[in-house]
Amino acid sequence: MKQWTHEVEIDAPIEKIWNLLNGSLENMQKIMPNVVENTPIKITDEGVGSVYRQKYKEGNRVEEYEVETIEYLDSSTYKKLKVGFTLANMFDITAFYELIHINDEKTLFKYTVTNRPLKWFVKFLLLLSNKKVVVEFSDRVKQIAESEA
């Protein structure tokens, strides 16, 4: 299993960033443009245990998988969302988003991804991977949130 973490200060209110992560499909697509569907399958009152069917387009291929909410907290000064899914029956992936209120116009965004290979022959792919995708995603969240703040 590999894990990557990146954090960045964003000049935007915590709620603005939260809406990009936990809002509508339209908001989600601003930071994850390849997500083409995010349909609720099971919604729980506390958030944890909620399941969404998500479709992700990469080139001409569309991957479909179920995303389960593993952790969820929505307070005024700290928010967290951790989701997990299996991609192409080859990787178990978790994405963990944390938002920490610094002041009314500044938020600390932490993004952590874990990737566990499910097949022996894809383990070597993880050896070649780095945190570039995590940094690029964090930077995209920063750019979109600040442009809309």
Tab-separated table of N, CA and C in Angstrom:
chain	number	residue	atom	x	y	z
A	1	MET	N	0.851	-1.183	0.000
A	1	MET	CA	0.000	0.000	0.000
A	1	MET	C	0.890	1.237	0.000
A	2	LYS	N	0.459	2.225	-0.752
A	2	LYS	CA	1.173	3.507	-0.763
A	2	LYS	C	0.217	4.599	-0.314
A	3	GLN	N	0.801	5.624	0.286
A	3	GLN	CA	0.002	6.762	0.748
A	3	GLN	C	0.728	8.049	0.409
A	4	TRP	N	-0.044	9.039	-0.033
A	4	TRP	CA	0.492	10.355	-0.344
A	4	TRP	C	-0.372	11.394	0.350
A	5	THR	N	0.274	12.438	0.880
A	5	THR	CA	-0.449	13.533	1.534
A	5	THR	C	0.113	14.862	1.043
A	6	HIS	N	-0.782	15.816	0.862
A	6	HIS	CA	-0.367	17.172	0.512
A	6	HIS	C	-1.327	18.136	1.204
A	7	GLU	N	-0.795	19.249	1.673
A	7	GLU	CA	-1.655	20.273	2.265
A	7	GLU	C	-1.300	21.630	1.695
A	8	VAL	N	-2.332	22.487	1.654
A	8	VAL	CA	-2.163	23.814	1.077
A	8	VAL	C	-3.144	24.764	1.764
A	9	GLU	N	-2.692	25.998	1.991
A	9	GLU	CA	-3.590	27.035	2.500
A	9	GLU	C	-4.342	27.629	1.320
A	10	ILE	N	-5.642	27.786	1.512
A	10	ILE	CA	-6.497	28.319	0.454
A	10	ILE	C	-7.146	29.600	0.953
A	11	ASP	N	-7.056	30.639	0.148
A	11	ASP	CA	-7.674	31.922	0.492
A	11	ASP	C	-9.151	31.899	0.108
A	12	ALA	N	-9.907	31.110	0.873
A	12	ALA	CA	-11.350	30.993	0.672
A	12	ALA	C	-11.964	30.467	1.965
A	13	PRO	N	-13.221	30.812	2.210
A	13	PRO	CA	-13.903	30.302	3.411
A	13	PRO	C	-14.051	28.781	3.373
A	14	ILE	N	-14.060	28.181	4.542
A	14	ILE	CA	-14.140	26.725	4.658
A	14	ILE	C	-15.382	26.170	3.954
A	15	GLU	N	-16.512	26.876	4.048
A	15	GLU	CA	-17.761	26.390	3.431
A	15	GLU	C	-17.666	26.365	1.910
A	16	LYS	N	-16.955	27.313	1.336
A	16	LYS	CA	-16.806	27.361	-0.119
A	16	LYS	C	-16.084	26.110	-0.627
A	17	ILE	N	-15.029	25.733	0.072
A	17	ILE	CA	-14.255	24.555	-0.327
A	17	ILE	C	-15.068	23.285	-0.073
A	18	TRP	N	-15.770	23.243	1.052
A	18	TRP	CA	-16.595	22.085	1.408
A	18	TRP	C	-17.642	21.812	0.332
A	19	ASN	N	-18.233	22.872	-0.224
A	19	ASN	CA	-19.241	22.698	-1.275
A	19	ASN	C	-18.663	22.064	-2.539
A	20	LEU	N	-17.379	22.257	-2.788
A	20	LEU	CA	-16.747	21.618	-3.940
A	20	LEU	C	-16.583	20.116	-3.703
A	21	LEU	N	-16.369	19.728	-2.455
A	21	LEU	CA	-16.130	18.319	-2.119
A	21	LEU	C	-17.407	17.565	-1.798
A	22	ASN	N	-18.358	18.232	-1.198
A	22	ASN	CA	-19.515	17.566	-0.629
A	22	ASN	C	-20.826	18.126	-1.175
A	23	GLY	N	-20.757	18.773	-2.316
A	23	GLY	CA	-21.952	19.401	-2.863
A	23	GLY	C	-22.496	18.658	-4.064
A	24	SER	N	-22.998	19.402	-4.992
A	24	SER	CA	-23.637	18.842	-6.180
A	24	SER	C	-22.603	18.253	-7.141
A	25	LEU	N	-23.092	17.477	-8.108
A	25	LEU	CA	-22.230	16.940	-9.163
A	25	LEU	C	-21.572	18.096	-9.918
A	26	GLU	N	-22.326	19.149	-10.167
A	26	GLU	CA	-21.788	20.311	-10.878
A	26	GLU	C	-20.590	20.908	-10.133
A	27	ASN	N	-20.702	21.056	-8.806
A	27	ASN	CA	-19.579	21.569	-8.016
A	27	ASN	C	-18.413	20.592	-8.011
A	28	MET	N	-18.719	19.304	-7.864
A	28	MET	CA	-17.667	18.280	-7.857
A	28	MET	C	-16.886	18.292	-9.173
A	29	GLN	N	-17.585	18.480	-10.285
A	29	GLN	CA	-16.934	18.463	-11.593
A	29	GLN	C	-15.980	19.637	-11.793
A	30	LYS	N	-16.122	20.683	-11.008
A	30	LYS	CA	-15.182	21.802	-11.102
A	30	LYS	C	-13.786	21.365	-10.696
A	31	ILE	N	-13.698	20.466	-9.709
A	31	ILE	CA	-12.388	20.007	-9.243
A	31	ILE	C	-12.056	18.601	-9.738
A	32	MET	N	-13.074	17.854	-10.182
A	32	MET	CA	-12.897	16.509	-10.736
A	32	MET	C	-13.668	16.425	-12.051
A	33	PRO	N	-13.150	17.067	-13.104
A	33	PRO	CA	-13.919	17.168	-14.344
A	33	PRO	C	-14.210	15.829	-15.023
A	34	ASN	N	-13.470	14.778	-14.709
A	34	ASN	CA	-13.693	13.485	-15.348
A	34	ASN	C	-14.807	12.674	-14.699
A	35	VAL	N	-15.320	13.133	-13.541
A	35	VAL	CA	-16.466	12.468	-12.922
A	35	VAL	C	-17.703	12.893	-13.706
A	36	VAL	N	-18.361	11.922	-14.335
A	36	VAL	CA	-19.511	12.246	-15.176
A	36	VAL	C	-20.841	11.876	-14.521
A	37	GLU	N	-20.780	11.129	-13.413
A	37	GLU	CA	-22.013	10.772	-12.695
A	37	GLU	C	-21.667	10.505	-11.244
A	38	ASN	N	-22.549	10.904	-10.342
A	38	ASN	CA	-22.398	10.655	-8.913
A	38	ASN	C	-23.802	10.469	-8.338
A	39	THR	N	-24.331	9.255	-8.460
A	39	THR	CA	-25.715	8.962	-8.118
A	39	THR	C	-25.811	8.327	-6.736
A	40	PRO	N	-26.624	8.891	-5.836
A	40	PRO	CA	-26.779	8.269	-4.518
A	40	PRO	C	-27.426	6.890	-4.620
A	41	ILE	N	-26.848	5.918	-3.916
A	41	ILE	CA	-27.403	4.569	-3.827
A	41	ILE	C	-28.030	4.375	-2.444
A	42	LYS	N	-27.280	4.820	-1.429
A	42	LYS	CA	-27.738	4.715	-0.039
A	42	LYS	C	-27.224	5.943	0.699
A	43	ILE	N	-28.115	6.679	1.343
A	43	ILE	CA	-27.749	7.877	2.086
A	43	ILE	C	-28.089	7.656	3.559
A	44	THR	N	-27.110	7.915	4.430
A	44	THR	CA	-27.351	7.796	5.867
A	44	THR	C	-27.422	9.196	6.471
A	45	ASP	N	-28.107	9.306	7.597
A	45	ASP	CA	-28.246	10.599	8.263
A	45	ASP	C	-26.908	11.159	8.722
A	46	GLU	N	-26.025	10.295	9.201
A	46	GLU	CA	-24.733	10.759	9.714
A	46	GLU	C	-23.649	10.851	8.639
A	47	GLY	N	-23.964	10.451	7.414
A	47	GLY	CA	-22.983	10.534	6.328
A	47	GLY	C	-22.178	9.256	6.170
A	48	VAL	N	-21.625	8.735	7.269
A	48	VAL	CA	-20.824	7.506	7.207
A	48	VAL	C	-21.724	6.360	6.762
A	49	GLY	N	-21.242	5.583	5.797
A	49	GLY	CA	-22.033	4.475	5.265
A	49	GLY	C	-22.813	4.830	4.014
A	50	SER	N	-22.855	6.108	3.657
A	50	SER	CA	-23.515	6.505	2.414
A	50	SER	C	-22.727	5.941	1.232
A	51	VAL	N	-23.460	5.573	0.172
A	51	VAL	CA	-22.825	4.975	-1.009
A	51	VAL	C	-23.344	5.698	-2.253
A	52	TYR	N	-22.421	6.011	-3.158
A	52	TYR	CA	-22.744	6.661	-4.429
A	52	TYR	C	-22.182	5.818	-5.571
A	53	ARG	N	-22.926	5.726	-6.657
A	53	ARG	CA	-22.395	5.110	-7.870
A	53	ARG	C	-21.774	6.242	-8.681
A	54	GLN	N	-20.498	6.099	-8.927
A	54	GLN	CA	-19.769	7.152	-9.621
A	54	GLN	C	-19.243	6.620	-10.948
A	55	LYS	N	-19.294	7.457	-11.958
A	55	LYS	CA	-18.711	7.131	-13.261
A	55	LYS	C	-17.628	8.151	-13.554
A	56	TYR	N	-16.502	7.634	-14.045
A	56	TYR	CA	-15.307	8.438	-14.296
A	56	TYR	C	-14.861	8.167	-15.726
A	57	LYS	N	-14.711	9.213	-16.511
A	57	LYS	CA	-14.332	9.060	-17.917
A	57	LYS	C	-12.850	9.363	-18.092
A	58	GLU	N	-12.151	8.409	-18.651
A	58	GLU	CA	-10.726	8.551	-18.964
A	58	GLU	C	-10.565	8.228	-20.437
A	59	GLY	N	-10.370	9.254	-21.250
A	59	GLY	CA	-10.318	9.038	-22.700
A	59	GLY	C	-11.690	8.596	-23.198
A	60	ASN	N	-11.735	7.466	-23.896
A	60	ASN	CA	-13.005	6.923	-24.388
A	60	ASN	C	-13.628	5.930	-23.414
A	61	ARG	N	-12.884	5.569	-22.374
A	61	ARG	CA	-13.334	4.569	-21.411
A	61	ARG	C	-14.057	5.217	-20.237
A	62	VAL	N	-15.117	4.573	-19.776
A	62	VAL	CA	-15.834	5.031	-18.587
A	62	VAL	C	-15.763	3.930	-17.536
A	63	GLU	N	-15.191	4.258	-16.396
A	63	GLU	CA	-15.132	3.329	-15.261
A	63	GLU	C	-16.304	3.627	-14.343
A	64	GLU	N	-16.941	2.574	-13.845
A	64	GLU	CA	-18.053	2.735	-12.918
A	64	GLU	C	-17.704	1.995	-11.636
A	65	TYR	N	-17.958	2.629	-10.510
A	65	TYR	CA	-17.632	2.024	-9.221
A	65	TYR	C	-18.507	2.655	-8.146
A	66	GLU	N	-18.562	1.991	-6.986
A	66	GLU	CA	-19.321	2.517	-5.851
A	66	GLU	C	-18.363	3.152	-4.865
A	67	VAL	N	-18.704	4.358	-4.448
A	67	VAL	CA	-17.897	5.124	-3.501
A	67	VAL	C	-18.633	5.128	-2.167
A	68	GLU	N	-17.959	4.632	-1.124
A	68	GLU	CA	-18.567	4.590	0.206
A	68	GLU	C	-17.927	5.634	1.110
A	69	THR	N	-18.762	6.337	1.865
A	69	THR	CA	-18.265	7.314	2.837
A	69	THR	C	-17.826	6.559	4.092
A	70	ILE	N	-16.542	6.705	4.434
A	70	ILE	CA	-15.937	5.997	5.563
A	70	ILE	C	-15.891	6.890	6.801
A	71	GLU	N	-15.574	8.171	6.598
A	71	GLU	CA	-15.557	9.148	7.689
A	71	GLU	C	-16.243	10.413	7.200
A	72	TYR	N	-16.917	11.085	8.134
A	72	TYR	CA	-17.627	12.307	7.757
A	72	TYR	C	-17.814	13.169	9.001
A	73	LEU	N	-17.418	14.416	8.906
A	73	LEU	CA	-17.652	15.381	9.979
A	73	LEU	C	-17.810	16.749	9.340
A	74	ASP	N	-18.849	17.454	9.752
A	74	ASP	CA	-19.142	18.770	9.190
A	74	ASP	C	-19.396	19.747	10.337
A	75	SER	N	-18.313	20.333	10.876
A	75	SER	CA	-18.472	21.367	11.896
A	75	SER	C	-18.039	22.700	11.289
A	76	SER	N	-18.222	23.775	12.015
A	76	SER	CA	-17.926	25.089	11.448
A	76	SER	C	-16.424	25.353	11.295
A	77	THR	N	-15.580	24.664	12.062
A	77	THR	CA	-14.138	24.929	12.009
A	77	THR	C	-13.304	23.740	11.522
A	78	TYR	N	-13.936	22.576	11.396
A	78	TYR	CA	-13.213	21.389	10.931
A	78	TYR	C	-14.182	20.493	10.171
A	79	LYS	N	-13.768	20.100	8.990
A	79	LYS	CA	-14.599	19.223	8.169
A	79	LYS	C	-13.713	18.106	7.628
A	80	LYS	N	-14.267	16.897	7.584
A	80	LYS	CA	-13.518	15.799	6.993
A	80	LYS	C	-14.462	14.889	6.230
A	81	LEU	N	-13.927	14.346	5.153
A	81	LEU	CA	-14.652	13.415	4.311
A	81	LEU	C	-13.646	12.386	3.823
A	82	LYS	N	-13.893	11.121	4.155
A	82	LYS	CA	-13.041	10.043	3.675
A	82	LYS	C	-13.924	9.062	2.928
A	83	VAL	N	-13.547	8.790	1.689
A	83	VAL	CA	-14.306	7.865	0.851
A	83	VAL	C	-13.383	6.748	0.370
A	84	GLY	N	-13.991	5.616	0.076
A	84	GLY	CA	-13.224	4.486	-0.426
A	84	GLY	C	-13.942	3.842	-1.594
A	85	PHE	N	-13.150	3.287	-2.523
A	85	PHE	CA	-13.726	2.599	-3.678
A	85	PHE	C	-12.695	1.651	-4.266
A	86	THR	N	-13.185	0.709	-5.055
A	86	THR	CA	-12.316	-0.226	-5.769
A	86	THR	C	-12.336	0.165	-7.233
A	87	LEU	N	-11.158	0.380	-7.789
A	87	LEU	CA	-11.028	0.820	-9.177
A	87	LEU	C	-10.598	-0.346	-10.055
A	88	ALA	N	-11.426	-0.677	-11.029
A	88	ALA	CA	-11.139	-1.684	-12.053
A	88	ALA	C	-10.745	-3.038	-11.461
A	89	ASN	N	-11.250	-3.362	-10.290
A	89	ASN	CA	-10.908	-4.607	-9.594
A	89	ASN	C	-9.404	-4.794	-9.416
A	90	MET	N	-8.671	-3.687	-9.428
A	90	MET	CA	-7.213	-3.769	-9.300
A	90	MET	C	-6.668	-3.001	-8.113
A	91	PHE	N	-7.360	-1.940	-7.682
A	91	PHE	CA	-6.860	-1.107	-6.590
A	91	PHE	C	-7.993	-0.765	-5.621
A	92	ASP	N	-7.700	-0.853	-4.327
A	92	ASP	CA	-8.561	-0.267	-3.306
A	92	ASP	C	-7.997	1.110	-3.007
A	93	ILE	N	-8.823	2.128	-3.172
A	93	ILE	CA	-8.361	3.505	-3.033
A	93	ILE	C	-9.193	4.212	-1.968
A	94	THR	N	-8.528	5.006	-1.132
A	94	THR	CA	-9.247	5.909	-0.241
A	94	THR	C	-8.763	7.322	-0.524
A	95	ALA	N	-9.687	8.251	-0.423
A	95	ALA	CA	-9.380	9.676	-0.543
A	95	ALA	C	-9.893	10.345	0.723
A	96	PHE	N	-9.006	11.077	1.391
A	96	PHE	CA	-9.342	11.706	2.667
A	96	PHE	C	-9.114	13.194	2.539
A	97	TYR	N	-10.194	13.969	2.703
A	97	TYR	CA	-10.152	15.423	2.603
A	97	TYR	C	-10.379	15.999	3.992
A	98	GLU	N	-9.516	16.925	4.402
A	98	GLU	CA	-9.694	17.618	5.675
A	98	GLU	C	-9.635	19.118	5.420
A	99	LEU	N	-10.547	19.842	6.041
A	99	LEU	CA	-10.573	21.296	5.959
A	99	LEU	C	-10.495	21.845	7.371
A	100	ILE	N	-9.534	22.737	7.597
A	100	ILE	CA	-9.340	23.330	8.921
A	100	ILE	C	-9.456	24.841	8.790
A	101	HIS	N	-10.404	25.406	9.527
A	101	HIS	CA	-10.665	26.844	9.507
A	101	HIS	C	-9.468	27.578	10.117
A	102	ILE	N	-8.864	28.483	9.358
A	102	ILE	CA	-7.789	29.336	9.882
A	102	ILE	C	-8.390	30.670	10.308
A	103	ASN	N	-9.138	31.286	9.390
A	103	ASN	CA	-9.941	32.468	9.700
A	103	ASN	C	-11.080	32.500	8.677
A	104	ASP	N	-11.872	33.548	8.673
A	104	ASP	CA	-13.056	33.569	7.812
A	104	ASP	C	-12.729	33.529	6.316
A	105	GLU	N	-11.510	33.856	5.964
A	105	GLU	CA	-11.134	33.904	4.547
A	105	GLU	C	-9.960	32.989	4.201
A	106	LYS	N	-9.572	32.120	5.115
A	106	LYS	CA	-8.432	31.228	4.858
A	106	LYS	C	-8.696	29.867	5.490
A	107	THR	N	-8.380	28.797	4.734
A	107	THR	CA	-8.631	27.429	5.156
A	107	THR	C	-7.420	26.567	4.806
A	108	LEU	N	-7.083	25.650	5.696
A	108	LEU	CA	-6.044	24.665	5.409
A	108	LEU	C	-6.722	23.440	4.821
A	109	PHE	N	-6.274	23.024	3.638
A	109	PHE	CA	-6.812	21.855	2.947
A	109	PHE	C	-5.757	20.757	2.972
A	110	LYS	N	-6.116	19.609	3.535
A	110	LYS	CA	-5.231	18.436	3.548
A	110	LYS	C	-5.894	17.341	2.726
A	111	TYR	N	-5.098	16.731	1.858
A	111	TYR	CA	-5.599	15.683	0.976
A	111	TYR	C	-4.667	14.484	1.089
A	112	THR	N	-5.232	13.339	1.441
A	112	THR	CA	-4.450	12.116	1.589
A	112	THR	C	-5.097	11.014	0.760
A	113	VAL	N	-4.285	10.329	-0.022
A	113	VAL	CA	-4.758	9.211	-0.842
A	113	VAL	C	-3.971	7.963	-0.453
A	114	THR	N	-4.696	6.852	-0.301
A	114	THR	CA	-4.027	5.558	-0.143
A	114	THR	C	-4.444	4.675	-1.303
A	115	ASN	N	-3.518	3.842	-1.721
A	115	ASN	CA	-3.741	2.983	-2.870
A	115	ASN	C	-3.170	1.605	-2.538
A	116	ARG	N	-4.057	0.605	-2.496
A	116	ARG	CA	-3.638	-0.762	-2.189
A	116	ARG	C	-3.928	-1.644	-3.402
A	117	PRO	N	-2.891	-2.246	-3.977
A	117	PRO	CA	-3.105	-3.114	-5.139
A	117	PRO	C	-3.824	-4.402	-4.733
A	118	LEU	N	-4.730	-4.855	-5.574
A	118	LEU	CA	-5.474	-6.082	-5.312
A	118	LEU	C	-4.932	-7.265	-6.112
A	119	LYS	N	-4.111	-7.003	-7.094
A	119	LYS	CA	-3.520	-8.053	-7.933
A	119	LYS	C	-2.000	-7.948	-7.840
A	120	TRP	N	-1.350	-9.072	-7.800
A	120	TRP	CA	0.104	-9.083	-7.642
A	120	TRP	C	0.816	-8.344	-8.772
A	121	PHE	N	0.283	-8.419	-9.986
A	121	PHE	CA	0.987	-7.845	-11.137
A	121	PHE	C	0.868	-6.326	-11.243
A	122	VAL	N	0.027	-5.699	-10.405
A	122	VAL	CA	-0.045	-4.233	-10.442
A	122	VAL	C	0.757	-3.590	-9.311
A	123	LYS	N	1.326	-4.411	-8.440
A	123	LYS	CA	2.113	-3.859	-7.332
A	123	LYS	C	3.290	-3.027	-7.836
A	124	PHE	N	3.925	-3.477	-8.903
A	124	PHE	CA	5.079	-2.726	-9.417
A	124	PHE	C	4.678	-1.349	-9.936
A	125	LEU	N	3.422	-1.179	-10.368
A	125	LEU	CA	2.964	0.137	-10.826
A	125	LEU	C	3.021	1.158	-9.685
A	126	LEU	N	2.730	0.699	-8.477
A	126	LEU	CA	2.794	1.608	-7.327
A	126	LEU	C	4.221	2.039	-7.028
A	127	LEU	N	5.176	1.172	-7.318
A	127	LEU	CA	6.582	1.526	-7.090
A	127	LEU	C	7.004	2.704	-7.963
A	128	LEU	N	6.373	2.829	-9.124
A	128	LEU	CA	6.710	3.892	-10.072
A	128	LEU	C	5.924	5.173	-9.830
A	129	SER	N	4.930	5.116	-8.958
A	129	SER	CA	4.059	6.273	-8.760
A	129	SER	C	4.645	7.251	-7.753
A	130	ASN	N	4.173	8.498	-7.853
A	130	ASN	CA	4.606	9.532	-6.907
A	130	ASN	C	3.406	10.389	-6.538
A	131	LYS	N	3.641	11.435	-5.777
A	131	LYS	CA	2.507	12.232	-5.287
A	131	LYS	C	2.100	13.368	-6.214
A	132	LYS	N	2.573	13.347	-7.440
A	132	LYS	CA	2.258	14.401	-8.404
A	132	LYS	C	0.747	14.614	-8.567
A	133	VAL	N	-0.018	13.536	-8.668
A	133	VAL	CA	-1.463	13.642	-8.859
A	133	VAL	C	-2.115	14.298	-7.641
A	134	VAL	N	-1.614	13.979	-6.445
A	134	VAL	CA	-2.159	14.542	-5.209
A	134	VAL	C	-1.882	16.045	-5.143
A	135	VAL	N	-0.684	16.437	-5.503
A	135	VAL	CA	-0.319	17.862	-5.510
A	135	VAL	C	-1.146	18.607	-6.559
A	136	GLU	N	-1.281	18.035	-7.752
A	136	GLU	CA	-2.052	18.696	-8.812
A	136	GLU	C	-3.517	18.859	-8.413
A	137	PHE	N	-4.095	17.834	-7.765
A	137	PHE	CA	-5.483	17.943	-7.324
A	137	PHE	C	-5.628	19.036	-6.269
A	138	SER	N	-4.733	19.054	-5.289
A	138	SER	CA	-4.773	20.075	-4.232
A	138	SER	C	-4.672	21.474	-4.833
A	139	ASP	N	-3.786	21.633	-5.801
A	139	ASP	CA	-3.628	22.929	-6.464
A	139	ASP	C	-4.878	23.323	-7.246
A	140	ARG	N	-5.554	22.330	-7.857
A	140	ARG	CA	-6.788	22.619	-8.600
A	140	ARG	C	-7.894	23.067	-7.633
A	141	VAL	N	-8.007	22.402	-6.481
A	141	VAL	CA	-8.992	22.817	-5.476
A	141	VAL	C	-8.712	24.250	-5.046
A	142	LYS	N	-7.442	24.559	-4.794
A	142	LYS	CA	-7.049	25.918	-4.393
A	142	LYS	C	-7.438	26.930	-5.465
A	143	GLN	N	-7.089	26.637	-6.703
A	143	GLN	CA	-7.358	27.562	-7.807
A	143	GLN	C	-8.863	27.805	-7.977
A	144	ILE	N	-9.660	26.765	-7.969
A	144	ILE	CA	-11.112	26.908	-8.180
A	144	ILE	C	-11.735	27.645	-6.987
A	145	ALA	N	-11.387	27.225	-5.772
A	145	ALA	CA	-11.980	27.860	-4.572
A	145	ALA	C	-11.636	29.343	-4.507
A	146	GLU	N	-10.380	29.683	-4.783
A	146	GLU	CA	-9.982	31.094	-4.715
A	146	GLU	C	-10.607	31.903	-5.835
A	147	SER	N	-10.797	31.311	-7.001
A	147	SER	CA	-11.418	32.065	-8.108
A	147	SER	C	-12.899	32.324	-7.851
A	148	GLU	N	-13.527	31.485	-7.034
A	148	GLU	CA	-14.956	31.644	-6.753
A	148	GLU	C	-15.226	32.367	-5.424
A	149	ALA	N	-14.172	32.592	-4.637
A	149	ALA	CA	-14.369	33.214	-3.314
A	149	ALA	C	-14.605	34.706	-3.433
